[in-house]
Short mmCIF file of C-alpha atoms in Angstrom, two decimals:
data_model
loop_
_atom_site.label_atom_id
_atom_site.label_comp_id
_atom_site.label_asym_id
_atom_site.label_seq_id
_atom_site.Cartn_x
_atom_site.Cartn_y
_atom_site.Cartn_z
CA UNK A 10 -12.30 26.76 -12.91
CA UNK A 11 -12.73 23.45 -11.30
CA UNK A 12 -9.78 21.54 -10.00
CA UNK A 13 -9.66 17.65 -9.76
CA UNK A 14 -7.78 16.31 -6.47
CA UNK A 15 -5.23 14.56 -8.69
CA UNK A 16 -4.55 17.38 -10.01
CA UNK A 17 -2.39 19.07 -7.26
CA UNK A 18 0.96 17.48 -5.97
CA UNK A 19 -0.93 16.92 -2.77
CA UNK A 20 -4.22 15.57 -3.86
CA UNK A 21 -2.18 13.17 -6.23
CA UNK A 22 -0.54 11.78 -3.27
CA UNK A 23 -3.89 11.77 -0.94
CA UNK A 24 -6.00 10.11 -3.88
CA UNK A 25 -3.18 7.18 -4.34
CA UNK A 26 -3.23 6.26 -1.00
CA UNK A 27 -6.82 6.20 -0.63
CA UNK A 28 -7.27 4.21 -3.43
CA UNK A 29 -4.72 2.09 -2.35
CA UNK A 30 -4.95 1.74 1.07
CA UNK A 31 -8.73 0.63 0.44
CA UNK A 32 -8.20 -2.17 -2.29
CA UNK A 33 -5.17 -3.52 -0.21
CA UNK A 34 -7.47 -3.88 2.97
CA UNK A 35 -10.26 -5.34 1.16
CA UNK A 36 -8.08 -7.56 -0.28
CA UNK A 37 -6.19 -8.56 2.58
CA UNK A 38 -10.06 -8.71 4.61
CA UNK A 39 -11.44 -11.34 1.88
CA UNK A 40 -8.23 -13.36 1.66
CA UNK A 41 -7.82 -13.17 5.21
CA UNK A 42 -11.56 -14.27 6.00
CA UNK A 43 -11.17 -17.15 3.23
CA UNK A 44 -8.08 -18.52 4.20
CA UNK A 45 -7.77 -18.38 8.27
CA UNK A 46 -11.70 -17.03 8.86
CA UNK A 47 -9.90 -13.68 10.59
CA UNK A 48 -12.26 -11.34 10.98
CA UNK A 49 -11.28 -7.13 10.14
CA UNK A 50 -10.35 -6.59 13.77
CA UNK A 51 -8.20 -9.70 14.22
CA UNK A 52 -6.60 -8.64 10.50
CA UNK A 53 -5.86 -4.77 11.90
CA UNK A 54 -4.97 -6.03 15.48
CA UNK A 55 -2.00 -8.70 13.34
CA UNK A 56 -0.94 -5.18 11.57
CA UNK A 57 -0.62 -3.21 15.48
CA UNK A 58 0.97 -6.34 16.38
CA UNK A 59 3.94 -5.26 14.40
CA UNK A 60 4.82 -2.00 16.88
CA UNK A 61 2.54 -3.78 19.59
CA UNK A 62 3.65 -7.25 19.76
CA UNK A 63 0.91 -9.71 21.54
CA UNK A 64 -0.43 -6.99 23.34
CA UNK A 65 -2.16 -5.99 20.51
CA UNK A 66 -4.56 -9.38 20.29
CA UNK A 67 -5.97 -7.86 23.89
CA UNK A 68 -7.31 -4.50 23.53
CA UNK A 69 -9.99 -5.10 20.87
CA UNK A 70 -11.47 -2.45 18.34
CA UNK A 71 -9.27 0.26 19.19
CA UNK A 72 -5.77 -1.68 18.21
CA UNK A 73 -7.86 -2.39 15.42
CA UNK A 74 -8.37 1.13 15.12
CA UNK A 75 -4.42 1.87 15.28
CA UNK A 76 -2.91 -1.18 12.72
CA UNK A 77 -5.78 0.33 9.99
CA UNK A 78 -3.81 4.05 10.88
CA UNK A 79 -0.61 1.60 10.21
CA UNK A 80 -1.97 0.43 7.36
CA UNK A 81 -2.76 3.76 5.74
CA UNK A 82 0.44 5.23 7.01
CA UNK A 83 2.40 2.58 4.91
CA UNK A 84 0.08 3.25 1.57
CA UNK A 85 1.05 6.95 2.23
CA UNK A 86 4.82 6.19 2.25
CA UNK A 87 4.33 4.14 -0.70
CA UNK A 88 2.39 6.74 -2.37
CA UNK A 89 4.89 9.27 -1.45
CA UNK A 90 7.85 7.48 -2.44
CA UNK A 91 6.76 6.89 -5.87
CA UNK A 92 5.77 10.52 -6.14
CA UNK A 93 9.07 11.53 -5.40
CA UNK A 94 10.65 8.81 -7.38
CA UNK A 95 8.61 9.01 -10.86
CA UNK A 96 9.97 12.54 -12.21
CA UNK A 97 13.86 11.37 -11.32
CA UNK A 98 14.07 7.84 -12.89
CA UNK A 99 12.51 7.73 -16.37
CA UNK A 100 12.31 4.25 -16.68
CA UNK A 101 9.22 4.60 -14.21
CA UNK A 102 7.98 6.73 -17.27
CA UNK A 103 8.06 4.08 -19.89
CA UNK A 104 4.86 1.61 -18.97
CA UNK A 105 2.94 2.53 -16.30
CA UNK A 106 1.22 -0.93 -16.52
CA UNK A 107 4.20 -2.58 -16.09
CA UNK A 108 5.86 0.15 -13.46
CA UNK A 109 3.15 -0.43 -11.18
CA UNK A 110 3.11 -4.15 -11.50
CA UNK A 111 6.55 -4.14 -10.69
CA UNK A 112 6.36 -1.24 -7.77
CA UNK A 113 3.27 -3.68 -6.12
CA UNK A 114 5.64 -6.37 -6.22
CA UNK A 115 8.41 -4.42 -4.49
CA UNK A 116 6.01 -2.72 -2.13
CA UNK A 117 5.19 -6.33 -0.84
CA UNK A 118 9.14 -8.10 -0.80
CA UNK A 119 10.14 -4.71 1.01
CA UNK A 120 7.70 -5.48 3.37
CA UNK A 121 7.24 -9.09 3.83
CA UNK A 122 11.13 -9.45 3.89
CA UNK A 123 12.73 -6.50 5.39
CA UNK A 124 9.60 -4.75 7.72
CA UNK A 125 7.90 -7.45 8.93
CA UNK A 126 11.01 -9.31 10.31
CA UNK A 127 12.16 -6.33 11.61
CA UNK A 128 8.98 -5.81 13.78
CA UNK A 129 7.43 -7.85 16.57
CA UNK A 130 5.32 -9.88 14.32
CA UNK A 131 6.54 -13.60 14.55
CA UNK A 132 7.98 -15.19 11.63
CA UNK A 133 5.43 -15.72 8.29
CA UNK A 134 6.07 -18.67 6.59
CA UNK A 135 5.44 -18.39 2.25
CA UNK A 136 1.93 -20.06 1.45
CA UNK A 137 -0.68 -19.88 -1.21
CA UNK A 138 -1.78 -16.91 0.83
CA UNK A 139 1.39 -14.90 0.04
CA UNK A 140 1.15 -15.84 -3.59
CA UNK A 141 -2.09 -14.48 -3.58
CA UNK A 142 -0.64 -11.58 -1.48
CA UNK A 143 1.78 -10.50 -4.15
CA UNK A 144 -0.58 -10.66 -6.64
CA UNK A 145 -3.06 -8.33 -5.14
CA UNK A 146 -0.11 -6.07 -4.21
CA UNK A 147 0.72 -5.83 -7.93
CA UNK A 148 -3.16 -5.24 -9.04
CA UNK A 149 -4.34 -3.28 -6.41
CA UNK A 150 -1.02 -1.37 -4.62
CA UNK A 151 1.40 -1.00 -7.21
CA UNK A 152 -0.94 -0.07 -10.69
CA UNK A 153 -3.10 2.17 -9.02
CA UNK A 154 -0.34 4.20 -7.56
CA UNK A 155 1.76 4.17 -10.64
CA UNK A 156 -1.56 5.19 -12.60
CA UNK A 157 -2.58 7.74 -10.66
CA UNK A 158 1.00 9.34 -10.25
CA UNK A 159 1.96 9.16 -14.13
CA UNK A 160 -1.18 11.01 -14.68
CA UNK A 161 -0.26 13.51 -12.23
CA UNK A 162 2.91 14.00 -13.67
CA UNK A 163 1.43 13.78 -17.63
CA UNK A 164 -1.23 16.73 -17.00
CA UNK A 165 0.85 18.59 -14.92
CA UNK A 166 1.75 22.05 -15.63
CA UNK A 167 5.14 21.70 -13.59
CA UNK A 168 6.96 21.05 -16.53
CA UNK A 169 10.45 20.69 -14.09
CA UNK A 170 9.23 17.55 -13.36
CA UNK A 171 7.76 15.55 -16.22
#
């Protein structure tokens, strides 16, 4: 018998952060090129930036290279964390429209207001850009992790944790 990658504890968590790794940095590429022209490497060099500081603006594709690792590295977390935190809170359980909505929002104030000023990435003032931000955090972050994970968890045989 065939299995589907979401249909494993491990696949579940690789498929969500593919999925959402990938809308969040096309997002963040279009947004990125239509608000400030940024090209992908300048976008991927801002994310190194964070561990980097401004030496990451000097070393081209391959600090590029390392804030897209970031990148994915942070939709794996996310992933992970909602993985471990849909079976023990069932109000994640209820929607999972609305949980994931809600998760993309918190995905984006946890890291626009506690990460980010933690790093070395100079202060980001609230624009239209981070309105648009939070929305495509909620659409394309948040719901397809929440999706993804609830139907994980609905098909799965581990019955411990539905």
């Amino acid at each position: 018998m065939k299995t589907s990658i979401t249909q494993t504890k491990t696949g579940t968590i690789v498929w969500a952060t593919i999925i959402s790794g990938v809308l969040d940095a096309l997002a963040a590429i279009v947004a990125y090129k239509l608000f400030y022209n940024y090209s992908p490497v300048q976008i991927y060099q801002f994310v190194a930036s964070g561990v980097l500081g401004p030496d990451a603006y000097t070393d081209g594709l391959a600090t590029a290279l390392l804030g897209l690792a970031f990148h994915f590295l942070i939709a794996f977390f996310a992933s992970y964390v909602f993985y471990l935190l849909f079976p023990k809170l069932p109000l994640l359980k209820h929607n999972k429209i609305i949980t994931g909505l809600l998760y993309g929002f918190t995905i984006w104030a946890v890291m626009n207001l506690v990460i980010i000023p933690m790093s070395k990435i100079p202060a980001v003032h609230f624009d239209v850009l981070a309105i648009i931000a939070i929305i495509w955090h909620m659409l394309l972050v948040g719901l397809p992790i929440s999706v993804i994970v609830s139907n994980y968890y609905k098909h799965s045989k581990d019955t411990e944790n539905r």
